Short mmCIF file of C-alpha atoms in Angstrom, two decimals:
data_model
loop_
_atom_site.label_atom_id
_atom_site.label_comp_id
_atom_site.label_asym_id
_atom_site.label_seq_id
_atom_site.Cartn_x
_atom_site.Cartn_y
_atom_site.Cartn_z
CA MET A 17 9.76 23.27 13.62
CA THR A 18 7.51 20.54 14.97
CA SER A 19 8.30 16.96 15.95
CA SER A 20 6.54 14.07 17.66
CA THR A 21 6.98 10.49 18.79
CA VAL A 22 6.96 7.83 16.06
CA GLN A 23 3.79 5.78 15.98
CA PRO A 24 3.66 2.02 15.31
CA TRP A 25 3.06 0.61 11.83
CA ILE A 26 -0.60 0.16 10.88
CA ASP A 27 -1.75 -2.13 8.07
CA LEU A 28 -3.93 -0.64 5.32
CA ASP A 29 -4.95 -4.17 4.39
CA VAL A 30 -4.55 -3.62 0.66
CA PRO A 31 -2.88 -6.31 -1.51
CA ALA A 32 -0.11 -5.57 -3.99
CA SER A 33 -2.55 -6.33 -6.81
CA GLU A 34 -4.40 -3.16 -5.78
CA LEU A 35 -1.50 -0.92 -4.71
CA ARG A 36 2.24 -1.04 -5.31
CA LEU A 37 4.07 1.97 -3.93
CA ASP A 38 7.21 2.01 -6.08
CA PRO A 39 5.62 2.36 -9.53
CA THR A 40 2.68 4.44 -8.28
CA LEU A 41 4.86 7.03 -6.53
CA THR A 42 7.58 7.25 -9.22
CA CYS A 43 5.64 7.24 -12.50
CA GLY A 44 5.40 11.01 -12.85
CA GLN A 45 2.22 11.91 -10.97
CA ALA A 46 3.67 12.58 -7.50
CA PHE A 47 7.03 14.25 -6.89
CA ARG A 48 7.58 14.63 -3.15
CA TRP A 49 7.72 11.06 -1.84
CA LYS A 50 11.24 10.08 -0.78
CA ALA A 51 12.63 6.54 -0.73
CA THR A 52 13.82 6.36 2.89
CA GLY A 53 14.37 2.65 3.48
CA ASN A 54 13.82 -0.83 2.11
CA SER A 55 10.45 -0.51 0.33
CA GLU A 56 9.71 2.57 2.46
CA TRP A 57 8.53 5.99 1.26
CA THR A 58 8.11 9.18 3.28
CA CYS A 59 6.37 12.50 2.62
CA ALA A 60 4.89 15.48 4.44
CA LEU A 61 1.31 15.05 3.29
CA TRP A 62 -0.96 17.83 4.52
CA ASP A 63 -0.06 18.28 8.22
CA HIS A 64 1.61 14.90 8.82
CA VAL A 65 4.88 13.25 7.89
CA ILE A 66 3.72 9.83 6.73
CA ASP A 67 5.89 6.76 6.34
CA LEU A 68 4.70 4.00 3.97
CA LYS A 69 6.07 0.48 3.66
CA GLN A 70 5.33 -2.15 1.05
CA THR A 71 5.21 -5.67 2.49
CA GLN A 72 4.68 -8.94 0.68
CA SER A 73 1.00 -8.95 1.57
CA SER A 74 -0.02 -5.32 2.04
CA VAL A 75 0.95 -1.67 2.60
CA GLN A 76 1.59 -0.30 6.07
CA TYR A 77 1.81 3.27 7.31
CA ARG A 78 2.91 5.20 10.37
CA VAL A 79 3.09 8.85 11.37
CA LEU A 80 6.61 10.16 11.98
CA GLY A 81 5.58 13.68 12.96
CA GLN A 82 2.85 16.26 12.60
CA LEU A 83 1.98 19.91 13.05
CA PRO A 84 0.33 20.90 16.35
CA ALA A 85 -3.03 21.61 14.72
CA ALA A 86 -3.13 18.37 12.71
CA ARG A 87 -6.47 16.64 13.20
CA ALA A 88 -7.14 14.51 10.12
CA ASN A 89 -7.55 10.76 10.42
CA VAL A 90 -4.42 9.59 8.62
CA GLU A 91 -5.83 6.27 7.49
CA ASP A 92 -8.84 8.01 5.95
CA VAL A 93 -6.49 10.48 4.27
CA LEU A 94 -4.42 7.68 2.74
CA ARG A 95 -7.42 5.69 1.56
CA ASP A 96 -8.69 8.81 -0.15
CA TYR A 97 -5.24 9.70 -1.54
CA PHE A 98 -4.82 6.27 -3.14
CA GLN A 99 -8.54 6.04 -4.02
CA LEU A 100 -8.72 2.57 -2.51
CA HIS A 101 -12.51 2.50 -2.92
CA ILE A 102 -11.86 2.05 -6.65
CA LYS A 103 -10.87 -1.52 -7.44
CA PHE A 104 -7.95 -1.80 -9.83
CA ASP A 105 -8.66 -5.44 -10.66
CA ALA A 106 -12.28 -4.63 -11.52
CA LEU A 107 -11.16 -1.84 -13.84
CA CYS A 108 -8.80 -4.22 -15.62
CA ASP A 109 -11.64 -6.73 -16.02
CA VAL A 110 -13.72 -4.09 -17.79
CA TRP A 111 -10.85 -2.78 -19.93
CA ALA A 112 -9.93 -6.32 -20.96
CA GLN A 113 -13.36 -6.68 -22.59
CA THR A 114 -12.23 -3.99 -25.03
CA ASP A 115 -8.52 -4.82 -25.11
CA PRO A 116 -7.72 -8.39 -23.97
CA ASP A 117 -4.08 -7.42 -23.45
CA PHE A 118 -5.07 -5.66 -20.22
CA ALA A 119 -5.28 -9.13 -18.70
CA GLN A 120 -1.49 -9.33 -19.09
CA LEU A 121 -0.90 -5.70 -18.21
CA ARG A 122 -2.66 -6.17 -14.87
CA LYS A 123 -0.01 -8.78 -14.03
CA THR A 124 3.12 -6.92 -15.14
CA HIS A 125 1.95 -3.55 -13.81
CA ALA A 126 -0.43 -4.54 -11.04
CA GLY A 127 -1.30 -1.94 -8.44
CA VAL A 128 -0.31 1.17 -10.45
CA ARG A 129 -3.01 3.56 -9.30
CA THR A 130 -4.02 7.09 -10.20
CA LEU A 131 -3.72 9.28 -7.11
CA ARG A 132 -6.18 11.83 -5.71
CA GLN A 133 -3.72 14.49 -4.66
CA PRO A 134 -4.03 17.86 -2.90
CA VAL A 135 -5.26 20.26 -5.57
CA VAL A 136 -2.94 23.19 -4.78
CA GLU A 137 0.12 20.94 -4.78
CA THR A 138 -0.91 19.24 -8.01
CA LEU A 139 -1.55 22.54 -9.78
CA LEU A 140 1.68 24.22 -8.72
CA VAL A 141 3.91 21.21 -9.25
CA PHE A 142 2.54 20.53 -12.72
CA ILE A 143 3.11 24.16 -13.70
CA ALA A 144 6.77 23.23 -13.28
CA SER A 145 6.40 20.10 -15.41
CA SER A 146 6.34 21.69 -18.88
CA ASN A 147 9.59 21.04 -20.76
CA ASN A 148 11.01 19.43 -17.65
CA ASN A 149 11.97 16.05 -16.19
CA ILE A 150 11.11 14.25 -12.99
CA LYS A 151 14.42 14.96 -11.28
CA ARG A 152 14.19 18.69 -11.83
CA ILE A 153 10.45 18.88 -11.04
CA THR A 154 11.20 17.13 -7.75
CA MET A 155 14.00 19.59 -7.01
CA LEU A 156 11.74 22.59 -7.66
CA ALA A 157 8.92 21.14 -5.53
CA ASP A 158 11.40 20.57 -2.69
CA LYS A 159 12.67 24.15 -2.92
CA LEU A 160 9.12 25.51 -2.85
CA CYS A 161 8.34 23.50 0.28
CA GLN A 162 11.64 24.27 2.03
CA HIS A 163 11.23 28.01 1.50
CA TYR A 164 7.50 28.45 2.12
CA GLY A 165 6.32 25.29 3.89
CA GLN A 166 6.36 24.34 7.57
CA SER A 167 9.12 22.02 8.79
CA ILE A 168 8.54 18.84 10.76
CA ALA A 169 11.49 17.03 12.37
CA THR A 170 11.44 13.22 12.33
CA GLU A 171 13.79 10.33 12.92
CA LYS A 172 14.33 10.26 9.15
CA GLY A 173 15.17 13.94 8.88
CA ILE A 174 13.31 17.19 8.38
CA PHE A 175 10.34 17.26 6.02
CA HIS A 176 8.39 20.30 4.81
CA THR A 177 4.69 20.68 4.15
CA PHE A 178 3.47 22.03 0.84
CA PRO A 179 2.70 25.75 1.20
CA THR A 180 -0.78 27.19 0.96
CA LEU A 181 -1.68 29.76 -1.69
CA GLN A 182 -2.18 32.32 1.08
CA ARG A 183 1.35 31.68 2.36
CA LEU A 184 2.80 32.17 -1.11
CA ASN A 185 0.75 35.34 -1.53
CA GLU A 186 2.38 36.82 1.57
CA ASP A 187 5.66 37.14 -0.36
CA PRO A 188 5.63 40.63 -1.94
CA ASP A 189 8.18 39.49 -4.53
CA ILE A 190 7.35 35.85 -5.15
CA GLU A 191 8.62 36.06 -8.72
CA GLY A 192 12.01 37.32 -7.54
CA THR A 193 12.20 34.72 -4.78
CA LEU A 194 11.40 31.84 -7.11
CA SER A 195 13.83 33.15 -9.70
CA GLN A 196 16.58 33.01 -7.08
CA LEU A 197 15.48 29.46 -6.20
CA GLY A 198 16.01 28.35 -9.80
CA PHE A 199 12.47 28.43 -11.23
CA GLY A 200 13.60 30.52 -14.21
CA TYR A 201 10.88 31.73 -16.56
CA ARG A 202 8.29 29.73 -14.59
CA ALA A 203 8.63 32.16 -11.65
CA LYS A 204 6.34 34.66 -13.37
CA TYR A 205 3.74 31.93 -13.93
CA TYR A 206 3.62 31.24 -10.19
CA ALA A 207 3.42 34.93 -9.31
CA LYS A 208 0.53 35.53 -11.71
CA THR A 209 -1.39 32.37 -10.78
CA VAL A 210 -1.08 32.96 -7.03
CA ASP A 211 -2.16 36.58 -7.43
CA MET A 212 -5.07 35.66 -9.70
CA LEU A 213 -6.42 33.00 -7.34
CA CYS A 214 -5.93 34.99 -4.13
CA SER A 215 -7.32 38.25 -5.50
CA SER A 216 -10.35 36.62 -7.11
CA HIS A 217 -11.37 34.23 -4.32
CA GLU A 218 -11.61 34.71 -0.56
CA ASP A 219 -10.63 31.06 -0.15
CA PRO A 220 -8.71 30.08 -3.32
CA GLU A 221 -8.19 26.48 -2.25
CA ALA A 222 -11.92 26.06 -1.63
CA PHE A 223 -12.54 27.43 -5.12
CA LEU A 224 -10.17 24.87 -6.64
CA LEU A 225 -11.66 22.05 -4.58
CA GLY A 226 -15.09 23.12 -5.80
CA LEU A 227 -14.02 22.16 -9.31
CA ARG A 228 -14.21 18.52 -8.21
CA THR A 229 -17.98 18.69 -8.58
CA ALA A 230 -17.92 20.72 -11.80
CA PRO A 231 -18.09 19.10 -15.26
CA LEU A 232 -14.75 18.29 -16.85
CA ASP A 233 -15.03 21.00 -19.49
CA THR A 234 -15.82 23.62 -16.82
CA ALA A 235 -12.92 22.55 -14.58
CA ARG A 236 -10.52 22.54 -17.51
CA ALA A 237 -11.68 25.97 -18.69
CA GLU A 238 -11.14 27.47 -15.22
CA LEU A 239 -7.65 26.01 -14.97
CA LEU A 240 -6.73 27.26 -18.44
CA LYS A 241 -7.31 30.82 -17.23
CA LEU A 242 -4.28 30.49 -14.94
CA SER A 243 -0.77 31.47 -15.95
CA GLY A 244 1.47 28.57 -16.92
CA VAL A 245 -1.47 26.19 -17.38
CA GLY A 246 -1.91 24.72 -20.83
CA PRO A 247 -4.11 21.79 -21.91
CA LYS A 248 -1.63 19.15 -20.71
CA VAL A 249 -1.27 20.66 -17.23
CA ALA A 250 -5.01 21.24 -16.97
CA ASP A 251 -5.80 17.62 -17.83
CA CYS A 252 -3.19 16.32 -15.37
CA VAL A 253 -4.73 18.41 -12.57
CA CYS A 254 -8.23 17.30 -13.57
CA LEU A 255 -7.24 13.63 -13.53
CA MET A 256 -4.98 13.58 -10.47
CA ALA A 257 -6.68 16.08 -8.17
CA LEU A 258 -10.19 16.97 -9.38
CA ASP A 259 -11.90 13.57 -9.70
CA LYS A 260 -12.07 13.66 -13.51
CA SER A 261 -11.25 10.01 -14.15
CA ASP A 262 -12.08 10.41 -17.84
CA ALA A 263 -9.50 13.18 -18.36
CA VAL A 264 -6.81 11.80 -20.66
CA PRO A 265 -3.52 13.73 -20.77
CA VAL A 266 -2.02 12.85 -24.16
CA ASP A 267 1.69 13.12 -24.86
CA THR A 268 3.96 11.73 -27.56
CA HIS A 269 4.17 8.36 -25.81
CA ILE A 270 0.40 7.97 -25.57
CA TRP A 271 -0.01 9.12 -29.17
CA GLN A 272 2.41 6.37 -30.18
CA VAL A 273 0.52 3.83 -28.05
CA ALA A 274 -2.71 4.78 -29.83
CA GLN A 275 -1.03 4.40 -33.20
CA ARG A 276 0.71 1.14 -32.42
CA ARG A 277 -1.93 -0.61 -30.31
CA TYR A 278 -5.35 0.60 -31.36
CA VAL A 279 -5.54 2.20 -34.80
CA GLY A 280 -4.96 -0.98 -36.78
CA ARG A 281 -7.08 -3.12 -34.48
CA VAL A 282 -10.07 -0.75 -34.55
CA LEU A 283 -9.94 -0.69 -38.36
CA ASP A 284 -9.39 -4.42 -38.74
CA PRO A 285 -12.54 -6.06 -40.24
CA LYS A 286 -12.40 -8.95 -37.78
CA GLU A 287 -10.82 -7.51 -34.63
CA GLY A 288 -12.50 -4.11 -34.80
CA PRO A 289 -16.10 -5.27 -34.23
CA GLU A 290 -14.98 -7.39 -31.27
CA MET A 291 -13.07 -4.48 -29.71
CA LEU A 292 -15.99 -2.11 -30.17
CA LYS A 293 -18.79 -4.51 -29.26
CA LEU A 294 -19.63 -2.77 -25.98
CA LEU A 295 -20.15 0.60 -27.67
CA SER A 296 -23.27 2.04 -29.19
CA GLN A 297 -23.33 2.33 -32.97
CA ASP A 298 -22.71 6.06 -32.75
CA HIS A 299 -19.63 5.54 -30.59
CA ARG A 300 -18.38 2.77 -32.88
CA ASP A 301 -18.64 5.09 -35.87
CA LYS A 302 -16.78 7.84 -34.02
CA ALA A 303 -14.02 5.47 -32.89
CA VAL A 304 -13.55 4.24 -36.45
CA ALA A 305 -13.41 7.82 -37.75
CA LEU A 306 -10.80 8.74 -35.13
CA ALA A 307 -8.71 5.69 -35.99
CA ARG A 308 -8.78 6.63 -39.66
CA GLN A 309 -7.68 10.15 -38.79
CA LEU A 310 -4.75 8.80 -36.79
CA ARG A 311 -3.79 6.32 -39.51
CA ALA A 312 -3.60 9.15 -42.05
CA SER A 313 -1.14 11.08 -39.87
CA LYS A 314 2.51 10.05 -39.94
CA THR A 315 3.69 12.62 -37.39
CA PRO A 316 2.01 13.89 -34.20
CA THR A 317 0.19 17.21 -34.38
CA THR A 318 -2.21 19.02 -32.07
CA LYS A 319 -5.16 17.58 -33.98
CA THR A 320 -3.86 14.01 -33.89
CA TYR A 321 -3.07 14.35 -30.18
CA GLU A 322 -6.72 15.30 -29.73
CA ALA A 323 -7.83 12.39 -31.89
CA ALA A 324 -5.77 10.01 -29.75
CA GLN A 325 -7.38 11.41 -26.60
CA GLN A 326 -10.85 11.01 -28.03
CA LEU A 327 -10.09 7.45 -29.14
CA PHE A 328 -9.02 6.49 -25.60
CA ILE A 329 -12.20 8.02 -24.19
CA HIS A 330 -14.41 6.16 -26.65
CA LEU A 331 -12.64 2.87 -25.99
CA PHE A 332 -12.32 3.04 -22.19
CA GLY A 333 -15.07 5.40 -21.15
CA ASP A 334 -15.46 6.76 -17.64
CA PHE A 335 -12.02 5.67 -16.41
CA ALA A 336 -10.09 6.36 -19.60
CA GLY A 337 -7.61 8.47 -17.63
CA TRP A 338 -6.76 5.50 -15.43
CA ALA A 339 -6.32 3.24 -18.47
CA GLN A 340 -4.02 5.82 -20.04
CA GLY A 341 -1.99 5.99 -16.83
CA LEU A 342 -1.54 2.24 -16.75
CA LEU A 343 -0.39 2.21 -20.36
CA PHE A 344 1.93 5.12 -19.64
CA SER A 345 3.62 3.16 -16.85
CA GLY A 346 4.93 0.67 -19.37
CA ASP A 347 4.04 -1.09 -22.60
CA LEU A 348 2.84 -4.68 -22.63
CA GLY A 349 5.53 -7.32 -22.70
CA GLN A 350 7.97 -5.22 -20.68
CA GLU A 351 8.51 -5.91 -17.02
CA PRO A 352 8.32 -2.70 -14.96
CA LYS A 353 11.71 -1.49 -13.80
CA LYS A 354 12.20 -1.09 -10.09
CA LYS A 355 12.39 2.63 -9.36
CA SER A 356 12.02 3.73 -12.95
CA ASN A 357 11.88 7.46 -13.57
CA PRO A 358 10.17 8.22 -16.89
CA ALA A 359 10.30 11.88 -17.79
CA PRO A 360 7.00 13.73 -17.76
CA SER A 361 6.16 14.75 -21.24
CA LYS A 362 4.45 17.42 -23.24
CA ARG A 363 0.77 16.62 -23.52
CA LYS A 364 -1.65 18.45 -25.74
CA THR A 365 -5.33 17.74 -25.38
CA THR A 366 -8.68 18.95 -26.57
CA GLN A 367 -11.14 20.90 -24.50
CA SER A 368 -14.17 18.93 -25.67
CA LEU A 369 -15.09 15.39 -24.75
CA PRO A 370 -17.65 13.01 -26.18
CA PRO A 371 -20.60 12.05 -24.00
CA ALA A 372 -20.00 9.16 -21.61
CA ASN A 373 -20.71 5.85 -23.28
CA GLU A 374 -23.32 3.42 -22.18
CA ARG A 375 -20.88 1.53 -19.95
CA LYS A 376 -20.64 4.41 -17.48
CA MET A 377 -23.05 3.27 -14.78
CA ARG A 378 -22.04 -0.38 -15.05
CA LEU A 379 -18.35 0.53 -14.80
CA ARG A 380 -18.78 2.80 -11.80
CA SER A 381 -20.79 0.20 -9.90
CA SER A 382 -18.29 -2.56 -10.64
CA VAL A 383 -15.15 -0.75 -9.50
CA LYS A 384 -16.36 0.99 -6.34
CA ASP A 385 -17.35 -0.48 -3.00
#
């Protein structure tokens, strides 16, 4: 067990319009942050126990403890984790050109960001997400860390780091251990995935991190080889850990959003051309075809899930995954609940994506420093 002296609060100098901790950390993409005080959240992230605090004007952080070998610059880690180089307001400006309602959504759900999380943690936690809810996913993640991670004592209690794949591979009966910890049928998924990654790669984490520079289809295909990883889990890992901002995990909620918000508008003779004005003619035709396919389906199926995913990608382009995440956090016209806990859902997606639309370069340049 390791402990250290608490450091003073340091300001990240990021306004609430760009980052709000409560909805970002509780919307079903991260599962290990603990509410430990008034607007304060704490987690063992990599080798540090980091304390975050939302103020009226910004977000502050401090280090409560760390492992002896910890060397990373914590501020750099947090800026990368929250992807603060991507401007939320600029994204909303671009999305609002396609869907004007994003101008309102940016107010009611300001600062809900897509995270760039550790890839091993994201993969293993989302393997536990299928047919599960946030409370239970959090419990399983905690048990994994408590049993295999390293402990760090702080003034707010003991926190545990997320274990490495090599540490998990040291357990000769990981399936039996996880079964005893309550992982149920998922225990065999973990055992097979850990064995596959560690036996096939000298440095399995480096292999997974290498997928950040691979095309989306390649990254998804590699993830789908792993036990317990279906299309929904693969797309979540691609979006939240592998820099695939155009990956769109589609679940029942997002399918309903596509039906309710976009199908009729895309097909409307007056509103449709305005919504699709930024697209090339080829992309307009594809969006209309997808909308017609969705309109003809009264109940969600694998094919209509895929059609909904493709429609989002055609409408919102290079950051379609971020747009989907913002819509997932709450529908327009509804104020976000403080500390809401929506259940993660079953998402089925396609393995093929359309080519990036012509807004790609303009969008990237407008949302990054």
